[in-house]
Amino acid sequence: MSFGAAVRERVRRARERGWLETAREAVEERRWRVLQAAGQAYLHTLRDDRRFAEPLDPKREPPAGRRFWRPRYGRVGADLVAHLHRRSQPDFFFDAGNRSALSRAWRAAAPEAADACVAQAERFLAGDFTALVAGCPHFPDGVFWRRRILSGGEWPLVPAVELAALDAQPEWPDDPRLTWELNRLQHLPVMGGAWIATGEPRFAEAFRAHLESFWEQTPFGKSILWLQAQEAALRAVSLLWAWRLFAGSPAMDAAFELRLLETIAACAEFVARSLTLSPATHNHLVSEVCALAVVSLCFPEFAGSAYRQRLALRLVEREAQRQILPDGAHGELSPGYAAFVGESFLHVAAFAARNEAPLSPPLQDSLARLADFLAAMLKSDGDVWRVGDIDDGRAFRLPGSIEADRRPLIAALYAVSGRPVPEELEGSSAASWRFWLGLSNVSTAPKAVPSPLHVFSAGGFVAARAGGTRLLFRVGTDGAVPHVSPVHQHADLLSVVLEHDGRVLFDDPGVFRYGPDLSTRFAARRTSAHNAPCLDGRDVFEVDRQRFGVGPIPRARLLQAVWDGELAWLAGEHEGYGTDAVMRRDVILRPGRFVAIIDRLNTDGRAAHRLSAGWLSPWPIERTPEGCRLVADGNVLARLVVFPSEATIGMQEAWLAPRYGERCPVWRCAATVRGDAPLLLSTVILFGDAIEAEAEATATTSAGCHLSIDGLCLEIGDGALRWSRA
């Protein structure tokens, strides 16, 4: 951006938001830039840092620079460990001193979750980490923590600062995200839950063996594992939970416990001094400050905890109010990343509630809005729609938690924000979350008929749910909402995803991997990869500029979101193909029966164009004379009928990523109409009880169309929908 353009942008923002608020933001921005520069300098100091090369002797005074606790808690490490065993405050979520009593209480609250935890821990003991990392090799003889998951090599053991330019490289040597996931150590709380549930020493022995090999292979500040503050933050949370879950186990002697505590303190130091303060990486900063807040609250004995606690809690409050938009959507406009930051905020909120430190009303309100948004994004299987980027990361993993089920998270967010928990979110997994997070006296709201439409205008989403049908319309934003990040957005304006009777009929491609190559990354973000209208095969905005980030995002507008008791009418438009071209999509949903989608291109001048609408499905697609159909085991799940009659239907090979690191080959059908603008393309999707219903277009013009579908006559024109029974 040129200097003049930057000045004009600042003036525009100042007029919209007020000069005083803009000045405050500028001062704060300068402050964070200073901290960011200090963080980069700190990374350079770790080149020759050997403070943690050897374990401390708990009975001897530590060398200079190694006492990570305040002197008042003892001269030697054994004094600190003894103090932590005696203290009653701060109060962690549970007392693991009486393992058998804790096991009985957990099994009484959530027996299925306890059994699932033990089964999952057994797989970790066998060296199977595929539950955490897709495609991860088995480690029957011990975990190799620096393993390059895809190529089979190893990440070099060099100072992390020497790898800092990795993100800017067009080709990665491997996908570091997969190695980071393994080294977040989020399997340790699962093994801790298995120890609590069974009392079998082998879980404690494996916990100790895994940590000792981790310390040996990943010295502090060396290798890719210490490249980002977020990774150290998530690792600290896992170690904190493991410390409490394995308390009293055979693994936890004084020397081992002291080294574990020192690792947590080292992670906290690393996070506090290298916070990710870039305005674009929203979820990184949230996970970092939330982890820093919990560790500082839990360990006031650590040197520097008072300062870190003040800094972290201030940023937790600030980021919750900045990143959670007024309608509850998250600033990265991805339901998956909204769930991720929700877990981070939940962790802080639950710990504060446990220690009688009530949340501020603005923070409570932000978490309640986020819970409302996530509840609207749910599919029937409990996961959220995979719209935009999603890497399946977790801020923490509780014993017995089900991987893809977000309902326990949403229920817990309602609980910590003081709201009744909707009955439909209840279940064994939700009970297990409440048990481990110490959330008692939770009120439950009776099951009620949900509102058919949920409109999130700031985030650019409309969710419709009725009659066993769930639909998400990704409209886009008008650009007026601050703190929206382009890092994880896709060129998916006006796209639609659809589910009926527990089956996803049309889905978003999701994210296969962020690396090592860019071609796969860019392919999943293109307009043509989504269920969205596409003009001349072009992207609605540039997505192949860099790995994270996109070109200027055009403004989109939500025009209609109406429910009349039988039909839902949604409409939106954008100018992503130029100011002289308006792309509009109308979506008419009759729950349990059909969706009619009308795409219109209007331009100032007449020119030949190609307007297409593609549909990506996890089910096999078969061509038919009027369009295509989805089939499964010989049964027809849905039919697509396309108008006008001169529209062509094409089939393309594509893929869906049901999980980060995995992809499944599928087919994508695309309807296309060619001609001079304006152009109109209608797609009718019949499913459920109307799968064999008739659908025809009785009239089609550039201004709108008349459709006869399932016994209804629909007239869709500019700004109006009229319908009647045939």
XYZ file of C-alpha atoms in Angstrom:
726
model
C 0.000 0.000 0.000
C 1.398 3.423 -0.975
C 1.937 6.155 1.626
C -0.955 8.189 0.248
C -3.299 5.204 0.277
C -2.310 4.428 3.867
C -3.066 8.005 4.936
C -6.441 7.944 3.203
C -7.286 4.630 4.889
C -6.425 6.049 8.315
C -8.558 9.134 7.689
C -11.478 6.957 6.595
C -11.208 4.799 9.716
C -10.894 7.860 11.940
C -14.090 9.353 10.503
C -15.958 6.093 10.963
C -14.754 5.296 14.484
C -13.876 8.721 15.919
C -10.553 10.563 16.101
C -9.974 9.897 19.823
C -10.459 6.138 19.483
C -8.172 6.092 16.442
C -5.455 7.976 18.361
C -5.676 5.499 21.239
C -5.327 2.625 18.802
C -2.257 4.228 17.228
C -0.542 4.606 20.622
C -1.339 1.021 21.537
C -0.136 -0.208 18.152
C 3.239 1.479 18.684
C 3.520 -0.123 22.112
C 2.885 -3.591 20.720
C 5.423 -3.017 17.943
C 8.057 -2.274 20.591
C 7.148 -5.506 22.384
C 7.271 -7.409 19.113
C 10.755 -6.103 18.345
C 11.846 -7.080 21.855
C 10.455 -10.555 21.212
C 12.550 -10.934 18.070
C 15.633 -9.854 19.998
C 14.790 -12.406 22.712
C 14.780 -15.231 20.153
C 18.363 -14.306 19.228
C 19.445 -14.563 22.888
C 18.386 -18.226 22.909
C 21.061 -19.258 20.409
C 23.496 -20.230 23.175
C 21.044 -20.631 26.042
C 21.988 -23.760 27.997
C 20.156 -23.036 31.235
C 18.008 -26.140 30.972
C 20.580 -28.553 29.556
C 20.868 -30.492 32.824
C 18.126 -31.259 35.343
C 18.168 -29.515 38.701
C 18.988 -31.377 41.873
C 15.988 -30.780 44.144
C 18.214 -30.944 47.250
C 20.821 -28.446 46.103
C 20.649 -24.742 45.470
C 20.252 -24.106 41.716
C 23.009 -22.419 39.685
C 22.779 -18.721 38.928
C 19.891 -17.985 36.579
C 18.194 -21.362 37.128
C 15.939 -20.510 40.099
C 12.634 -20.066 38.295
C 10.695 -19.502 41.517
C 10.665 -16.635 43.968
C 13.202 -16.997 46.838
C 10.516 -16.828 49.532
C 9.371 -20.329 48.530
C 12.682 -21.978 49.387
C 16.339 -22.101 48.508
C 16.204 -25.520 46.875
C 13.766 -27.174 44.512
C 12.512 -29.636 47.116
C 11.190 -26.685 49.148
C 9.150 -25.446 46.175
C 7.732 -28.910 45.479
C 6.792 -29.359 49.149
C 5.100 -25.961 49.203
C 3.049 -26.749 46.084
C 1.850 -29.979 47.702
C 0.784 -28.156 50.882
C -0.907 -25.089 49.499
C -4.694 -24.784 49.131
C -4.734 -21.726 46.860
C -4.818 -21.229 43.946
C -7.298 -24.046 43.578
C -6.901 -26.191 40.474
C -9.992 -27.765 38.915
C -9.687 -30.966 40.954
C -7.648 -32.634 43.694
C -5.729 -35.606 42.335
C -4.353 -36.573 45.757
C -7.027 -39.248 46.194
C -6.966 -41.009 42.838
C -9.568 -43.660 43.619
C -12.112 -41.108 44.878
C -11.547 -38.942 41.791
C -11.965 -41.998 39.545
C -15.281 -42.938 41.181
C -16.585 -39.399 40.848
C -15.593 -39.201 37.156
C -17.144 -42.559 36.306
C -20.324 -41.559 38.105
C -20.529 -38.311 36.113
C -19.456 -39.623 32.680
C -18.785 -43.378 32.492
C -18.621 -43.455 28.677
C -16.029 -40.668 28.608
C -13.835 -42.503 31.127
C -13.890 -45.702 29.045
C -13.140 -43.732 25.855
C -10.196 -42.045 27.582
C -8.635 -45.370 28.571
C -9.062 -46.765 25.044
C -7.438 -43.682 23.522
C -4.548 -43.788 26.008
C -3.903 -47.430 25.085
C -3.298 -46.325 21.492
C -0.824 -43.685 22.656
C 1.033 -46.293 24.699
C 1.316 -48.429 21.566
C 2.928 -45.501 19.705
C -0.169 -44.654 17.652
C -0.617 -40.870 17.503
C -2.903 -40.715 14.460
C -5.722 -39.425 16.673
C -3.663 -36.236 17.001
C -1.748 -36.131 13.718
C -3.139 -37.501 10.464
C -0.595 -39.732 8.768
C 1.694 -39.835 11.774
C 3.971 -42.904 11.706
C 3.798 -45.322 14.623
C 6.487 -45.066 17.294
C 6.586 -48.524 18.899
C 10.126 -47.975 20.244
C 9.762 -44.416 21.497
C 8.583 -41.121 20.033
C 10.860 -39.166 17.710
C 9.662 -35.648 18.502
C 11.492 -33.833 15.669
C 10.146 -36.151 12.993
C 9.155 -34.618 9.653
C 5.804 -36.344 9.380
C 5.476 -36.290 5.582
C 9.021 -36.848 4.358
C 10.296 -39.067 7.148
C 13.370 -36.974 7.899
C 13.990 -34.793 10.920
C 13.840 -31.083 11.637
C 17.368 -29.780 12.289
C 18.509 -29.161 15.837
C 19.516 -25.530 15.324
C 18.501 -22.328 17.129
C 14.852 -21.645 16.328
C 15.642 -18.117 15.147
C 17.510 -19.612 12.182
C 14.220 -21.121 11.006
C 12.225 -17.905 11.401
C 12.022 -17.283 7.633
C 10.187 -20.568 7.037
C 6.732 -18.990 6.615
C 7.956 -16.796 3.763
C 9.366 -19.696 1.768
C 7.209 -20.737 -1.210
C 8.070 -24.400 -0.627
C 8.353 -25.885 2.841
C 10.578 -28.942 3.348
C 7.625 -30.513 5.170
C 4.444 -29.397 6.946
C 5.609 -28.126 10.373
C 1.988 -27.937 11.516
C 1.934 -31.747 11.812
C 5.118 -31.836 13.917
C 3.827 -29.012 16.101
C 0.629 -30.912 16.789
C 2.601 -33.896 18.064
C 4.778 -31.669 20.265
C 1.887 -29.880 21.901
C 1.921 -32.964 24.150
C -1.862 -33.009 24.295
C -1.807 -36.787 24.651
C -0.400 -36.440 28.179
C -3.689 -35.312 29.806
C -5.398 -38.242 28.077
C -2.885 -40.654 29.589
C -3.357 -38.849 32.896
C -7.083 -39.521 32.678
C -6.352 -43.201 32.040
C -4.131 -43.268 35.145
C -6.943 -41.704 37.186
C -9.526 -44.133 35.803
C -7.493 -47.327 36.224
C -4.603 -46.699 38.602
C -2.352 -48.765 36.317
C 1.310 -47.684 36.716
C 2.101 -48.256 33.021
C 0.305 -45.016 32.101
C 2.457 -43.068 34.574
C 5.613 -44.824 33.383
C 4.833 -43.954 29.752
C 4.159 -40.340 30.749
C 7.586 -40.108 32.342
C 9.324 -41.844 29.440
C 7.689 -39.516 26.905
C 8.719 -36.385 28.790
C 12.281 -37.534 29.381
C 12.742 -38.285 25.674
C 11.159 -34.924 24.817
C 13.646 -33.088 27.045
C 16.541 -34.984 25.508
C 15.524 -34.400 21.879
C 14.243 -30.800 22.051
C 16.541 -28.489 24.047
C 15.065 -25.147 25.026
C 15.128 -22.656 22.137
C 16.359 -25.209 19.590
C 14.586 -26.664 16.538
C 11.267 -25.783 14.961
C 9.425 -26.654 18.173
C 10.469 -23.311 19.687
C 9.750 -21.204 16.626
C 6.338 -19.856 17.679
C 5.039 -18.675 21.035
C 1.733 -20.404 20.367
C 3.379 -23.826 20.429
C 5.084 -23.139 23.755
C 1.776 -21.862 25.150
C -0.202 -24.956 24.173
C 2.617 -27.170 25.455
C 2.548 -25.371 28.820
C -1.183 -26.024 29.181
C -0.721 -29.738 28.445
C 2.099 -29.986 30.985
C 0.053 -28.137 33.595
C -2.788 -30.646 33.266
C -0.363 -33.572 33.266
C 1.253 -32.239 36.448
C -2.073 -32.303 38.257
C -3.409 -35.558 36.787
C -0.263 -37.552 37.608
C 0.143 -36.073 41.114
C 0.786 -38.961 43.489
C 1.635 -41.359 40.662
C 4.796 -43.509 40.722
C 6.310 -41.274 38.038
C 6.255 -38.100 40.072
C 9.370 -38.084 42.273
C 10.818 -34.750 43.392
C 13.522 -34.493 40.718
C 11.152 -35.300 37.848
C 8.450 -32.979 39.197
C 10.943 -30.128 39.555
C 12.043 -30.497 35.933
C 8.423 -30.596 34.805
C 7.705 -27.379 36.720
C 10.829 -25.772 35.249
C 9.626 -26.656 31.735
C 6.276 -24.991 32.415
C 8.086 -21.899 33.711
C 10.390 -21.858 30.672
C 7.375 -22.036 28.342
C 5.750 -19.134 30.216
C 8.925 -17.055 29.901
C 9.173 -17.830 26.186
C 5.518 -16.904 25.575
C 5.643 -13.676 27.586
C 8.742 -12.454 25.766
C 7.743 -13.445 22.212
C 3.988 -12.849 21.979
C 2.562 -12.938 18.452
C 1.417 -9.339 18.245
C 0.782 -9.227 14.502
C -2.776 -7.944 13.937
C -3.405 -10.697 11.381
C -2.765 -13.774 13.552
C -5.767 -13.554 15.839
C -5.937 -17.094 17.209
C -2.200 -17.221 17.985
C -2.344 -14.275 20.365
C -5.478 -15.575 22.085
C -4.011 -19.013 22.779
C -0.772 -17.433 24.006
C -2.244 -14.923 26.439
C -4.853 -17.370 27.733
C -2.181 -19.998 28.449
C 0.027 -17.350 30.035
C -2.864 -16.194 32.211
C -3.676 -19.704 33.465
C -0.025 -20.610 34.193
C 0.551 -17.290 35.988
C -2.629 -17.670 38.029
C -1.781 -21.257 38.913
C 1.848 -20.551 39.846
C 2.216 -17.222 41.668
C 5.387 -18.809 43.053
C 7.155 -18.477 39.691
C 9.439 -15.488 39.211
C 7.763 -12.863 37.042
C 4.269 -14.333 37.476
C 2.754 -11.107 38.806
C 3.774 -9.115 35.721
C 2.792 -11.894 33.316
C -0.573 -12.258 34.995
C -1.355 -8.543 34.643
C -0.208 -8.492 31.020
C -2.065 -11.665 30.088
C -5.364 -10.812 31.773
C -5.347 -7.363 30.200
C -4.831 -8.886 26.771
C -7.448 -11.592 27.383
C -10.048 -8.898 28.052
C -8.900 -6.799 25.100
C -8.760 -9.628 22.572
C -12.120 -11.085 23.596
C -13.803 -7.776 22.934
C -11.857 -7.122 19.720
C -11.906 -10.554 18.125
C -15.418 -11.678 19.057
C -17.540 -9.534 16.767
C -20.800 -7.904 17.885
C -22.828 -10.836 16.532
C -20.585 -13.514 18.102
C -18.579 -14.519 15.011
C -14.809 -14.609 15.346
C -12.576 -12.142 13.498
C -10.968 -14.835 11.329
C -14.453 -15.692 9.953
C -13.904 -19.428 10.378
C -16.161 -21.553 12.624
C -13.219 -23.888 13.249
C -10.940 -21.143 14.524
C -13.843 -19.650 16.486
C -14.055 -22.946 18.371
C -10.287 -22.922 18.919
C -10.224 -19.460 20.515
C -13.385 -20.392 22.437
C -11.448 -23.200 24.131
C -8.663 -20.782 25.084
C -11.060 -18.237 26.572
C -12.982 -21.016 28.329
C -9.829 -22.253 30.063
C -9.135 -18.843 31.598
C -12.769 -18.249 32.493
C -13.166 -21.623 34.210
C -9.946 -21.215 36.203
C -10.956 -17.715 37.294
C -14.394 -18.958 38.362
C -12.794 -21.811 40.321
C -10.741 -19.262 42.266
C -13.597 -16.825 42.851
C -12.265 -14.253 40.419
C -15.430 -13.365 38.494
C -15.232 -12.418 34.849
C -15.916 -8.861 33.822
C -19.405 -8.339 32.344
C -17.977 -7.448 28.882
C -15.953 -10.684 28.812
C -18.966 -12.731 29.935
C -21.061 -11.129 27.218
C -18.398 -11.838 24.585
C -18.238 -15.524 25.532
C -22.032 -15.836 25.486
C -22.148 -14.336 21.977
C -19.403 -16.695 20.835
C -21.381 -19.651 22.226
C -24.462 -18.505 20.294
C -22.432 -18.328 17.078
C -20.876 -21.765 17.537
C -24.259 -23.306 18.370
C -25.625 -21.992 15.071
C -22.617 -23.410 13.190
C -23.192 -26.977 14.449
C -23.890 -29.908 12.178
C -25.935 -32.797 13.492
C -22.767 -34.780 14.379
C -21.689 -32.063 16.825
C -18.875 -30.627 14.698
C -18.972 -27.165 13.128
C -19.088 -26.465 9.409
C -15.628 -26.592 7.810
C -15.975 -23.171 6.168
C -12.796 -21.167 5.663
C -9.560 -22.479 7.107
C -9.683 -25.137 9.807
C -6.735 -27.173 11.081
C -8.530 -29.187 13.813
C -6.234 -27.808 16.509
C -7.295 -27.768 20.146
C -6.285 -25.296 22.835
C -6.286 -28.198 25.307
C -7.543 -31.769 25.402
C -9.441 -33.023 28.406
C -9.500 -36.695 29.391
C -12.343 -38.414 27.537
C -13.129 -35.591 25.118
C -14.507 -36.628 21.717
C -12.445 -35.209 18.876
C -15.080 -33.791 16.543
C -17.805 -32.943 19.060
C -17.979 -29.208 19.832
C -21.154 -29.402 21.927
C -19.297 -29.811 25.259
C -17.272 -26.664 24.488
C -20.405 -24.659 23.719
C -22.172 -25.945 26.833
C -19.164 -24.967 28.968
C -19.033 -21.489 27.391
C -22.678 -20.961 28.295
C -21.945 -22.145 31.840
C -18.972 -19.822 32.488
C -20.857 -16.858 31.012
C -23.763 -17.429 33.401
C -26.239 -18.611 30.776
C -28.433 -21.732 30.998
C -27.086 -24.625 28.945
C -29.507 -25.722 26.183
C -30.651 -29.273 26.805
C -29.672 -30.427 23.307
C -25.998 -29.808 24.189
C -26.062 -32.216 27.114
C -24.448 -35.665 27.030
C -21.701 -37.802 28.525
C -18.931 -35.758 26.960
C -20.425 -32.464 28.177
C -20.707 -33.933 31.684
C -17.044 -34.966 31.520
C -15.990 -31.440 30.516
C -17.940 -29.945 33.420
C -16.375 -32.460 35.787
C -12.771 -31.698 34.830
C -13.332 -27.927 34.627
C -15.075 -27.837 37.987
C -18.258 -26.297 36.601
C -20.937 -27.021 39.172
C -24.399 -25.558 39.722
C -24.984 -25.337 35.978
C -28.579 -24.602 35.017
C -30.142 -26.278 31.996
C -32.591 -24.636 29.625
C -35.469 -26.934 28.601
C -35.447 -28.126 25.033
C -37.207 -25.583 22.864
C -37.996 -25.195 19.187
C -34.912 -23.445 17.809
C -35.234 -20.318 15.748
C -35.112 -21.299 12.049
C -32.781 -18.430 11.091
C -29.622 -17.151 12.765
C -28.194 -14.038 11.121
C -24.597 -12.973 11.797
C -24.302 -9.827 9.734
C -20.906 -8.725 11.118
C -19.368 -12.111 10.358
C -21.239 -12.554 7.079
C -23.067 -15.828 7.869
C -26.712 -16.912 7.856
C -27.592 -20.303 9.345
C -30.975 -21.932 8.676
C -32.157 -24.982 10.608
C -35.595 -26.606 10.492
C -37.231 -29.919 9.658
C -34.013 -31.933 9.847
C -32.331 -29.575 7.341
C -29.313 -27.401 8.122
C -28.002 -24.819 5.671
C -25.209 -22.265 6.001
C -25.047 -19.277 3.657
C -21.631 -17.610 3.594
C -22.489 -14.111 2.425
C -19.344 -12.138 3.284
C -18.861 -8.864 5.148
C -19.384 -5.243 4.207
C -15.878 -4.234 5.308
C -17.117 -1.904 8.032
C -16.332 -4.223 10.971
C -12.819 -3.718 12.428
C -10.491 -6.514 13.589
C -11.368 -8.912 10.784
C -8.342 -10.883 9.589
C -7.870 -12.140 6.000
C -5.310 -14.796 6.989
C -7.686 -17.769 7.056
C -10.359 -16.662 4.586
C -11.331 -18.407 1.360
C -12.768 -16.817 -1.800
C -16.140 -18.366 -0.952
C -18.536 -15.405 -0.999
C -22.194 -16.467 -1.451
C -21.357 -20.164 -0.969
C -23.841 -22.663 0.491
C -23.371 -25.900 2.455
C -26.297 -28.226 3.125
C -27.174 -31.121 5.436
C -30.358 -33.179 5.735
C -31.252 -35.985 8.152
C -27.698 -36.151 9.464
C -26.113 -36.422 6.006
C -24.018 -33.608 4.597
C -25.193 -33.311 1.002
C -22.929 -30.457 -0.138
C -19.829 -29.410 1.754
C -16.889 -27.024 1.773
C -13.504 -28.478 0.708
C -11.911 -27.676 4.072
C -8.115 -27.610 4.414
C -5.892 -30.512 3.439
C -2.567 -29.008 4.531
C -0.898 -25.598 4.809
C 2.275 -27.076 3.306
C 4.701 -28.148 2.069
C 3.674 -26.939 -1.411
C 1.483 -23.962 -2.206
C -0.555 -25.434 -5.070
C -2.769 -27.568 -2.810
C -3.111 -24.698 -0.364
C -4.260 -22.256 -3.049
C -6.567 -24.786 -4.753
C -8.701 -25.190 -1.620
C -9.231 -21.417 -1.337
C -10.378 -20.688 -4.883
C -13.952 -19.687 -5.660
C -14.312 -22.635 -8.030
C -13.546 -25.043 -5.145
C -16.661 -23.933 -3.233
C -20.416 -24.110 -3.735
C -20.428 -20.514 -4.901
C -21.258 -18.628 -8.114
C -18.194 -18.081 -10.261
C -17.686 -15.728 -13.218
C -15.432 -16.794 -16.116
C -13.551 -19.195 -13.821
C -12.078 -16.281 -11.841
C -11.650 -15.979 -8.088
C -13.795 -13.414 -6.362
C -10.576 -12.113 -4.790
C -6.919 -13.062 -5.021
C -5.964 -16.152 -2.979
C -2.599 -17.131 -4.451
C -0.629 -14.152 -3.211
C 0.825 -15.884 -0.134
C 0.280 -18.905 2.079
C -1.595 -16.932 4.718
C -3.445 -13.880 3.511
C -5.387 -12.825 0.437
C -5.805 -9.856 -1.848
C -8.305 -7.062 -1.147
C -11.646 -8.556 -0.125
C -14.675 -7.003 -1.845
C -17.606 -5.809 0.174
C -20.603 -8.095 0.287
C -24.135 -7.305 1.414
C -26.837 -9.397 3.009
C -30.050 -8.347 1.277
C -32.650 -10.702 2.738
C -33.008 -13.153 5.622
C -36.703 -13.917 6.018
C -38.669 -16.874 7.421
C -42.433 -16.920 6.801
C -43.216 -20.180 8.587
C -42.748 -22.412 5.544
C -39.998 -20.921 3.399
C -36.701 -19.237 4.245
C -35.516 -16.609 1.769
C -31.879 -15.542 1.914
C -30.190 -13.193 -0.526
C -26.796 -11.551 -0.830
C -24.589 -9.852 -3.392
C -21.020 -8.685 -3.938
C -18.947 -6.722 -6.453
C -15.951 -9.017 -6.420
C -15.734 -9.069 -10.214
C -15.524 -5.293 -10.593
C -17.586 -2.306 -9.617
C -19.563 -2.598 -12.862
C -20.547 -6.254 -12.178
C -22.877 -7.338 -9.357
C -23.164 -11.018 -8.455
C -26.367 -11.865 -6.585
C -27.529 -15.150 -5.106
C -31.031 -15.909 -3.785
C -31.540 -19.027 -1.666
C -35.079 -20.307 -1.037
C -35.245 -23.179 1.452
C -38.242 -25.374 2.152
C -36.908 -27.492 5.047
C -37.018 -31.209 4.476
C -37.916 -30.787 0.798
C -35.890 -28.482 -1.445
C -33.501 -25.583 -1.901
C -33.803 -23.277 -4.906
C -30.718 -21.193 -5.705
C -30.851 -18.387 -8.249
C -27.575 -16.771 -9.357
C -27.699 -13.518 -11.311
C -24.954 -11.474 -12.906
C -25.758 -7.865 -13.734
C -23.335 -5.512 -15.466
C -23.386 -1.974 -16.834
C -22.572 -3.140 -20.342
C -23.291 -6.136 -22.535
C -20.453 -8.628 -22.867
C -20.130 -12.383 -23.209
C -19.496 -14.175 -19.932
C -19.553 -17.631 -18.389
C -21.576 -17.941 -15.164
C -21.189 -21.230 -13.285
C -22.276 -22.751 -9.990
C -20.443 -25.826 -8.716
C -21.531 -28.352 -6.105
C -19.113 -30.420 -4.065
C -20.497 -33.503 -2.353
C -19.025 -36.346 -0.268
C -21.455 -38.706 -2.041
C -21.135 -40.232 -5.513
C -22.653 -37.997 -8.219
C -24.410 -39.342 -11.300
C -25.357 -37.328 -14.395
C -29.044 -37.138 -15.346
C -30.764 -35.454 -18.327
C -31.930 -32.508 -16.199
C -28.828 -32.233 -13.999
C -27.380 -34.814 -11.621
C -28.150 -36.757 -8.455
C -26.414 -37.960 -5.302
C -26.527 -41.682 -4.592
C -25.474 -43.947 -1.721
C -25.860 -47.747 -1.719
C -28.293 -47.503 -4.620
C -30.470 -44.908 -2.870
C -30.931 -41.395 -4.222
C -30.120 -38.786 -1.572
C -30.774 -35.662 -3.636
C -31.493 -34.481 -7.181
C -30.177 -31.360 -8.860
C -32.235 -29.743 -11.595
C -30.693 -26.835 -13.516
C -32.326 -24.009 -15.489
C -32.323 -22.621 -18.158
C -32.368 -25.620 -20.458
C -29.331 -24.408 -22.424
C -27.146 -24.628 -19.283
C -24.479 -27.320 -19.472
C -23.468 -29.726 -16.715
C -19.850 -30.720 -16.231
C -18.176 -33.171 -13.861
C -14.779 -32.505 -12.297
C -12.489 -34.480 -10.029
C -12.107 -32.796 -6.649
C -11.427 -33.594 -3.004
C -12.749 -32.956 0.483
C -10.630 -32.727 3.622
C -12.637 -34.250 6.490
C -9.655 -33.579 8.743
C -6.418 -31.626 8.525
C -3.862 -33.839 6.810
C -6.441 -36.116 5.166
C -8.357 -35.762 1.926
C -10.884 -37.903 0.077
C -11.349 -37.896 -3.708
C -14.848 -36.820 -4.730
C -16.674 -35.470 -7.754
C -17.878 -31.945 -8.270
C -20.690 -31.086 -10.653
C -20.870 -27.617 -12.159
C -23.692 -25.973 -14.077
C -22.696 -23.284 -16.572
C -24.578 -20.792 -18.694
C -22.886 -18.674 -21.371
C -23.985 -15.519 -23.104
C -24.157 -11.780 -22.939
C -24.737 -10.264 -19.520
C -27.033 -10.070 -17.667
C -27.103 -13.824 -16.954
C -29.254 -16.017 -14.731
C -28.660 -19.595 -13.533
C -31.060 -21.549 -11.317
C -30.260 -24.742 -9.414
C -32.981 -26.687 -7.590
C -31.875 -29.301 -5.040
C -34.616 -31.797 -4.157
C -34.164 -34.047 -1.133
C -36.084 -35.688 1.698
C -39.789 -36.166 1.040
C -39.615 -34.167 -2.206
C -36.835 -36.127 -3.871
C -39.128 -37.263 -6.708
C -41.041 -33.978 -6.936
C -41.347 -32.067 -10.192
C -39.321 -28.923 -10.795
C -39.566 -26.699 -13.837
C -38.942 -23.135 -14.867
C -42.035 -21.534 -16.317
C -40.305 -18.242 -17.158
C -36.738 -16.975 -16.968
C -35.496 -13.441 -17.599
C -32.474 -11.456 -16.573
C -34.571 -9.796 -13.848
C -35.738 -13.014 -12.230
C -37.526 -16.285 -12.800
C -40.714 -18.232 -12.134
C -40.207 -21.739 -10.776
C -42.682 -24.503 -10.117
C -41.247 -26.815 -7.439
C -42.874 -29.443 -5.242
C -46.373 -28.029 -5.714
C -45.308 -24.422 -5.108
C -45.131 -21.579 -7.631
C -42.217 -19.247 -6.867
C -41.689 -15.855 -8.452
C -38.264 -14.404 -7.698
C -37.557 -10.900 -8.885
C -35.490 -7.917 -7.834
C -36.140 -7.430 -4.139
C -39.227 -9.637 -3.982
C -40.266 -13.258 -3.495
C -43.865 -14.269 -4.097
C -45.127 -17.815 -3.849
C -48.371 -19.705 -3.941
C -49.548 -23.291 -4.030
C -50.098 -24.764 -7.452
